[in-house]
């Protein structure tokens, strides 16, 4: 229960969603670990995990029960579902319920926000980049798809051409058309491009593709080596290095190594926090691409407007709003995410931008549309500042 409770605490802490509106749920379908099944202190179900048709029927029963009990506008956030189920369930229910998957859409949105913010520093467009994503699971594919959507929208090109700017590396190497080692699923195939030779390791992929952005979602510490960072720094003035795996011990490289190996040239953001780094007389503040910048604000918008659906475009808009929320002073400091101290105000801006899209797509239930969406979101924020109470004698 720690994960759903923690996520919902962030709804309130980061965006001011009222805790009375939140319910943490853990779906228990068993465990395949025999040690847990025999552990007298284990509180979960003591049988092997259910799969297949029985699993799908259980999830369907859950979704229907939620909608019947709390209404069709009830927001369902999927979290920590495995690769085999995460994308499949999202595709199944996105047009049947008000739902999203934070591992797929939230991660993609906060990553894209970092890219867009870095473009404010460099003056580049998303299509000016070659992007290499290491890890082709739910997070990697989510980042790839939302970034392709941003490129398509920015340049007015179709998604097929937009995807040509994005490459994926999985456990078998660079994903290319007709890869001899195979392992290319339908979702990966959309990013399988022509390449003159098979590439089975990350270093060769970086040498061949010369990416300006390197994103890691592998949970493989140290996979971003000194050689890789040095190659990127030789090819680009300010390469983006994003080791996004959590926790810190699983990050693909450290902030200190990235700044040192790039000689201070790289723009760095990680999924877990790193301390500031002093290099060559300058203090570098690593960015933290935490989903908490995105999903609380999106959810504030959805709950406040009683939206019937959530879609990828809303997360694209959230990414743009987050990147736009950076002040000029923060950009001068090399930041690509706003200071966490401002997150409630940032969440209001994100919520207002997403709500604009909700009304545009006619999926809002609260009518009429508020004239001032930012004020509307602020009015919906929960606060612990209570009114002053007066005693019988008029004293506080």
Coordinates of C-alpha atoms in Angstrom, one line a residue:
X1 CA 0.0 0.0 0.0
X2 CA 3.0 2.3 0.3
X3 CA 3.1 3.2 -3.4
X4 CA -0.6 4.2 -3.9
X5 CA -0.6 6.1 -0.5
X6 CA 2.6 7.9 -1.4
X7 CA 1.3 8.8 -4.9
X8 CA -2.0 10.3 -3.5
X9 CA 0.0 12.2 -0.9
X10 CA 1.7 13.9 -3.8
X11 CA -1.7 14.8 -5.3
X12 CA -2.4 16.8 -2.2
X13 CA 1.1 18.1 -1.4
X14 CA 2.0 19.1 -5.0
X15 CA -1.3 20.2 -6.4
X16 CA -3.7 20.6 -3.5
X17 CA -6.1 17.9 -4.4
X18 CA -8.4 17.4 -1.4
X19 CA -7.5 14.2 0.4
X20 CA -11.2 13.3 0.9
X21 CA -11.4 12.7 -2.9
X22 CA -8.5 10.1 -2.9
X23 CA -8.6 6.4 -2.3
X24 CA -5.4 4.2 -2.4
X25 CA -5.9 0.7 -3.8
X26 CA -3.6 -2.2 -4.2
X27 CA -4.7 -5.0 -6.6
X28 CA -3.4 -8.3 -5.2
X29 CA -3.5 -11.2 -7.7
X30 CA -1.1 -13.5 -5.8
X31 CA 2.7 -14.0 -5.7
X32 CA 5.0 -16.6 -7.3
X33 CA 7.5 -16.3 -4.5
X34 CA 7.2 -19.5 -2.5
X35 CA 9.0 -17.9 0.5
X36 CA 6.2 -15.3 0.8
X37 CA 3.5 -17.9 0.4
X38 CA 4.9 -19.8 3.4
X39 CA 5.7 -16.7 5.5
X40 CA 3.2 -16.5 8.4
X41 CA 3.5 -12.7 8.5
X42 CA 2.7 -12.3 4.8
X43 CA -0.6 -10.4 4.4
X44 CA -1.1 -11.0 0.7
X45 CA -2.9 -13.8 -1.1
X46 CA -1.0 -17.1 -0.7
X47 CA -1.2 -18.5 -4.3
X48 CA 0.5 -18.1 -7.6
X49 CA -0.3 -15.0 -9.6
X50 CA -3.3 -15.3 -11.8
X51 CA -2.8 -14.5 -15.4
X52 CA -4.5 -14.6 -18.8
X53 CA -8.3 -14.5 -19.1
X54 CA -8.9 -14.8 -15.3
X55 CA -6.6 -11.8 -14.7
X56 CA -8.4 -9.7 -17.4
X57 CA -11.8 -10.6 -15.9
X58 CA -10.7 -9.5 -12.5
X59 CA -9.4 -6.1 -13.8
X60 CA -12.6 -5.6 -15.8
X61 CA -14.7 -6.3 -12.6
X62 CA -12.6 -3.8 -10.7
X63 CA -13.0 -1.0 -13.4
X64 CA -16.8 -1.6 -13.6
X65 CA -17.1 -1.6 -9.8
X66 CA -15.3 1.7 -9.5
X67 CA -17.5 3.3 -12.1
X68 CA -20.7 1.9 -10.6
X69 CA -19.7 3.0 -7.1
X70 CA -18.3 6.5 -7.7
X71 CA -19.5 7.3 -11.2
X72 CA -18.1 7.3 -14.7
X73 CA -15.9 10.4 -14.1
X74 CA -13.9 8.7 -11.4
X75 CA -10.2 9.0 -12.2
X76 CA -8.2 5.7 -12.2
X77 CA -4.4 6.0 -12.1
X78 CA -2.5 2.8 -13.0
X79 CA 0.9 2.4 -11.4
X80 CA 3.6 -0.2 -11.4
X81 CA 1.9 -2.6 -13.8
X82 CA 4.3 -4.9 -15.6
X83 CA 5.3 -4.5 -19.3
X84 CA 2.9 -7.2 -20.4
X85 CA -0.1 -5.5 -18.9
X86 CA 0.6 -1.7 -18.6
X87 CA 0.2 -0.6 -22.2
X88 CA -2.4 -3.2 -23.0
X89 CA -4.7 -2.2 -20.1
X90 CA -4.2 1.5 -20.9
X91 CA -5.2 0.9 -24.5
X92 CA -8.2 -1.1 -23.5
X93 CA -9.7 1.3 -21.0
X94 CA -8.6 4.8 -22.2
X95 CA -11.9 5.1 -24.2
X96 CA -14.0 3.4 -21.6
X97 CA -13.0 5.2 -18.4
X98 CA -11.3 8.3 -17.1
X99 CA -7.8 6.8 -16.7
X100 CA -4.1 7.1 -17.3
X101 CA -0.8 5.3 -16.5
X102 CA 1.7 7.4 -14.8
X103 CA 4.7 5.1 -15.7
X104 CA 3.9 5.6 -19.3
X105 CA 2.3 9.0 -19.7
X106 CA 3.6 10.9 -16.6
X107 CA 7.2 9.8 -17.2
X108 CA 6.9 10.8 -20.9
X109 CA 5.5 14.2 -20.1
X110 CA 8.1 15.2 -17.5
X111 CA 10.9 14.0 -19.8
X112 CA 9.5 16.0 -22.8
X113 CA 9.2 19.0 -20.5
X114 CA 12.9 18.8 -19.8
X115 CA 13.6 18.6 -23.6
X116 CA 11.4 21.6 -24.3
X117 CA 13.0 23.6 -21.4
X118 CA 16.4 22.9 -22.7
X119 CA 15.3 24.1 -26.1
X120 CA 14.5 27.5 -24.4
X121 CA 18.2 27.6 -23.5
X122 CA 19.5 26.5 -26.9
X123 CA 16.8 28.0 -29.3
X124 CA 16.4 24.6 -30.9
X125 CA 13.2 22.8 -31.9
X126 CA 12.4 19.2 -30.9
X127 CA 13.0 18.1 -34.5
X128 CA 16.6 19.5 -34.4
X129 CA 17.5 16.6 -32.1
X130 CA 18.4 13.0 -32.6
X131 CA 17.1 11.2 -29.5
X132 CA 18.3 7.8 -28.3
X133 CA 16.2 6.1 -25.6
X134 CA 17.8 3.2 -23.7
X135 CA 15.2 0.9 -22.4
X136 CA 12.2 0.0 -24.5
X137 CA 9.7 -0.9 -21.8
X138 CA 6.6 1.0 -20.9
X139 CA 8.5 4.2 -19.8
X140 CA 10.8 4.2 -22.9
X141 CA 8.0 3.7 -25.4
X142 CA 5.9 6.3 -23.6
X143 CA 8.6 8.8 -23.9
X144 CA 9.2 7.9 -27.6
X145 CA 5.5 8.3 -28.5
X146 CA 4.9 11.6 -26.7
X147 CA 8.1 13.1 -28.0
X148 CA 7.1 12.1 -31.5
X149 CA 3.8 13.7 -31.0
X150 CA 5.5 16.9 -30.0
X151 CA 7.8 16.8 -33.0
X152 CA 4.8 16.2 -35.3
X153 CA 2.9 19.1 -33.8
X154 CA 5.8 21.5 -33.8
X155 CA 6.9 20.9 -37.4
X156 CA 3.5 20.0 -38.9
X157 CA 4.7 16.6 -40.1
X158 CA 3.1 13.2 -39.8
X159 CA 3.9 10.8 -36.9
X160 CA 5.8 8.5 -39.2
X161 CA 8.3 11.2 -40.1
X162 CA 8.4 12.5 -36.5
X163 CA 9.4 9.0 -35.3
X164 CA 12.5 9.1 -37.5
X165 CA 14.2 11.4 -35.0
X166 CA 13.9 8.8 -32.2
X167 CA 15.8 5.6 -31.7
X168 CA 15.4 2.9 -29.1
X169 CA 17.9 0.4 -27.6
X170 CA 16.7 -2.6 -25.8
X171 CA 18.4 -5.7 -24.2
X172 CA 19.3 -6.9 -27.7
X173 CA 20.8 -3.6 -29.0
X174 CA 19.6 -0.9 -31.3
X175 CA 16.1 -1.6 -32.6
X176 CA 16.2 -1.6 -36.4
X177 CA 14.2 -3.0 -39.2
X178 CA 14.9 -6.7 -39.8
X179 CA 17.2 -6.9 -36.8
X180 CA 18.8 -10.4 -36.9
X181 CA 18.4 -10.9 -33.1
X182 CA 14.6 -10.2 -33.4
X183 CA 12.6 -9.3 -30.3
X184 CA 10.8 -6.4 -31.9
X185 CA 7.2 -6.1 -30.7
X186 CA 4.5 -4.2 -32.5
X187 CA 5.0 -1.2 -30.3
X188 CA 8.8 -1.2 -30.8
X189 CA 8.4 -1.7 -34.6
X190 CA 7.1 1.9 -35.0
X191 CA 10.6 3.0 -34.0
X192 CA 12.6 0.4 -36.0
X193 CA 14.5 2.3 -38.6
X194 CA 16.8 1.3 -41.4
X195 CA 20.4 1.0 -40.4
X196 CA 23.4 -0.2 -42.3
X197 CA 24.5 -2.8 -39.7
X198 CA 23.3 -4.6 -36.6
X199 CA 24.3 -2.8 -33.4
X200 CA 24.3 -4.8 -30.2
X201 CA 25.7 -2.4 -27.7
X202 CA 25.0 1.2 -26.6
X203 CA 28.5 2.6 -27.3
X204 CA 28.3 1.7 -31.0
X205 CA 24.8 3.0 -31.2
X206 CA 26.0 6.4 -29.9
X207 CA 28.9 6.4 -32.3
X208 CA 26.6 5.6 -35.3
X209 CA 23.7 7.8 -34.5
X210 CA 25.4 10.8 -32.9
X211 CA 22.4 11.6 -30.6
X212 CA 22.1 15.0 -29.0
X213 CA 19.7 13.5 -26.3
X214 CA 20.4 10.3 -24.4
X215 CA 17.6 9.0 -22.1
X216 CA 18.0 6.0 -19.8
X217 CA 15.1 4.0 -18.4
X218 CA 16.9 0.7 -17.8
X219 CA 17.6 0.5 -14.0
X220 CA 21.2 -0.5 -15.1
X221 CA 23.6 1.7 -13.1
X222 CA 26.7 2.8 -15.0
X223 CA 25.5 2.0 -18.5
X224 CA 26.1 5.6 -19.5
X225 CA 29.9 5.3 -19.5
X226 CA 32.6 7.9 -19.7
X227 CA 33.3 7.0 -23.4
X228 CA 29.6 7.5 -24.3
X229 CA 29.4 10.9 -22.6
X230 CA 32.6 12.1 -24.1
X231 CA 31.4 11.1 -27.6
X232 CA 28.2 13.0 -27.2
X233 CA 30.1 16.0 -25.9
X234 CA 32.4 16.0 -28.9
X235 CA 29.5 15.9 -31.3
X236 CA 27.3 18.5 -29.5
X237 CA 27.8 21.7 -27.7
X238 CA 25.2 20.9 -24.9
X239 CA 24.1 17.3 -25.1
X240 CA 21.2 16.2 -22.9
X241 CA 22.0 13.4 -20.5
X242 CA 18.9 12.0 -18.8
X243 CA 19.5 9.0 -16.6
X244 CA 15.9 8.6 -15.3
X245 CA 16.0 5.3 -13.5
X246 CA 15.0 5.2 -9.8
X247 CA 16.3 5.0 -7.1
X248 CA 19.6 6.8 -7.3
X249 CA 21.5 3.6 -7.0
X250 CA 19.9 2.5 -10.3
X251 CA 20.7 5.6 -12.3
X252 CA 22.5 5.1 -15.6
X253 CA 25.2 7.5 -14.4
X254 CA 25.7 10.1 -11.7
X255 CA 25.4 13.9 -12.0
X256 CA 29.0 14.3 -11.0
X257 CA 30.3 11.9 -13.7
X258 CA 28.1 13.5 -16.4
X259 CA 29.4 17.0 -15.7
X260 CA 33.0 15.8 -15.3
X261 CA 33.0 13.6 -18.4
X262 CA 31.4 16.3 -20.5
X263 CA 33.6 19.0 -19.1
X264 CA 30.5 20.9 -17.8
X265 CA 28.9 20.9 -21.2
X266 CA 25.9 18.6 -20.7
X267 CA 22.4 19.5 -19.6
X268 CA 21.6 16.9 -17.0
X269 CA 18.4 15.6 -15.5
X270 CA 17.8 12.4 -13.5
X271 CA 14.8 10.6 -12.1
X272 CA 16.3 10.6 -8.5
X273 CA 17.8 13.6 -6.7
X274 CA 21.5 14.3 -7.0
X275 CA 23.4 16.9 -5.0
X276 CA 24.8 20.0 -6.7
X277 CA 28.2 19.5 -8.4
X278 CA 31.1 22.0 -8.4
X279 CA 33.2 21.7 -11.5
X280 CA 35.9 24.0 -12.9
X281 CA 34.8 26.8 -10.5
X282 CA 31.1 26.6 -11.4
X283 CA 28.2 25.1 -9.4
X284 CA 25.8 22.9 -11.4
X285 CA 22.4 22.1 -10.0
X286 CA 21.1 18.8 -11.5
X287 CA 17.6 18.7 -12.7
X288 CA 15.2 16.1 -11.3
X289 CA 12.6 14.9 -13.9
X290 CA 10.2 13.7 -11.3
X291 CA 6.7 12.7 -12.3
X292 CA 5.4 14.7 -9.4
X293 CA 5.8 17.8 -11.6
X294 CA 3.1 16.4 -13.9
X295 CA 0.5 14.0 -12.6
X296 CA -0.8 16.0 -9.6
X297 CA -1.5 19.0 -11.9
X298 CA -3.1 16.9 -14.6
X299 CA -5.3 15.2 -11.9
X300 CA -6.3 18.5 -10.4
X301 CA -7.6 19.6 -13.8
X302 CA -9.4 16.3 -14.4
X303 CA -11.0 16.2 -10.9
X304 CA -12.0 19.9 -10.9
X305 CA -13.7 19.7 -14.3
X306 CA -15.1 16.2 -13.7
X307 CA -13.5 15.2 -17.0
X308 CA -14.8 12.0 -18.6
X309 CA -11.6 11.0 -20.3
X310 CA -7.8 11.6 -20.2
X311 CA -5.6 11.4 -23.3
X312 CA -2.0 11.8 -24.5
X313 CA -2.6 15.3 -25.8
X314 CA -3.3 16.4 -22.2
X315 CA 0.1 15.2 -21.2
X316 CA 1.7 16.9 -24.1
X317 CA 0.1 20.2 -23.0
X318 CA 1.2 19.5 -19.4
X319 CA 4.8 19.1 -20.6
X320 CA 4.6 22.5 -22.5
X321 CA 3.1 24.2 -19.4
X322 CA 5.8 22.8 -17.2
X323 CA 8.6 24.0 -19.5
X324 CA 6.9 27.4 -19.8
X325 CA 6.7 27.7 -16.0
X326 CA 10.5 28.1 -15.8
X327 CA 11.5 31.7 -15.0
X328 CA 14.3 33.5 -16.8
X329 CA 16.3 33.4 -13.6
X330 CA 15.9 29.6 -13.4
X331 CA 17.0 29.3 -17.0
X332 CA 20.1 31.4 -16.3
X333 CA 21.0 29.0 -13.5
X334 CA 20.9 26.1 -16.1
X335 CA 17.7 24.6 -14.6
X336 CA 15.3 22.8 -16.8
X337 CA 12.7 22.2 -14.1
X338 CA 11.2 24.8 -11.7
X339 CA 12.3 24.8 -8.1
X340 CA 10.2 22.2 -6.1
X341 CA 9.3 25.0 -3.6
X342 CA 7.0 26.4 -6.4
X343 CA 5.3 23.2 -7.3
X344 CA 1.8 24.1 -6.1
X345 CA 1.8 27.2 -8.2
X346 CA 3.3 25.3 -11.2
X347 CA 0.6 22.6 -10.8
X348 CA -2.1 25.3 -11.0
X349 CA -0.6 26.5 -14.3
X350 CA -0.5 22.9 -15.6
X351 CA -4.0 22.2 -14.4
X352 CA -5.3 25.4 -16.1
X353 CA -3.6 24.5 -19.4
X354 CA -4.9 20.9 -19.3
X355 CA -8.4 22.1 -18.3
X356 CA -8.4 24.3 -21.4
X357 CA -7.9 21.2 -23.5
X358 CA -10.6 19.3 -21.5
X359 CA -13.1 21.9 -22.4
X360 CA -11.9 22.1 -26.0
X361 CA -12.4 18.4 -26.4
X362 CA -15.8 18.6 -24.8
X363 CA -15.1 16.0 -22.1
X364 CA -15.7 18.2 -19.1
X365 CA -18.8 17.7 -17.0
X366 CA -18.6 20.9 -14.9
X367 CA -20.4 23.6 -16.9
X368 CA -20.2 26.4 -17.9
X369 CA -16.5 26.7 -18.5
X370 CA -14.9 29.0 -15.8
X371 CA -13.8 32.3 -17.2
X372 CA -10.5 32.2 -15.2
X373 CA -9.2 28.6 -15.2
X374 CA -6.2 29.4 -13.0
X375 CA -8.4 31.0 -10.3
X376 CA -10.8 28.1 -10.7
X377 CA -7.9 25.6 -10.0
X378 CA -6.7 27.7 -7.0
X379 CA -10.2 27.7 -5.6
X380 CA -10.2 23.9 -5.7
X381 CA -6.8 23.5 -3.9
X382 CA -6.9 22.0 -0.4
X383 CA -5.0 24.0 2.2
X384 CA -4.3 23.5 5.9
X385 CA -4.6 27.2 6.6
X386 CA -7.7 27.3 8.8
X387 CA -9.8 30.4 9.5
X388 CA -9.0 32.2 12.8
X389 CA -11.4 31.2 15.5
X390 CA -12.5 33.8 18.1
X391 CA -13.5 33.1 21.7
X392 CA -16.6 34.4 23.5
X393 CA -14.7 37.5 24.7
X394 CA -13.5 38.4 21.2
X395 CA -9.9 37.2 21.6
X396 CA -8.2 34.9 19.1

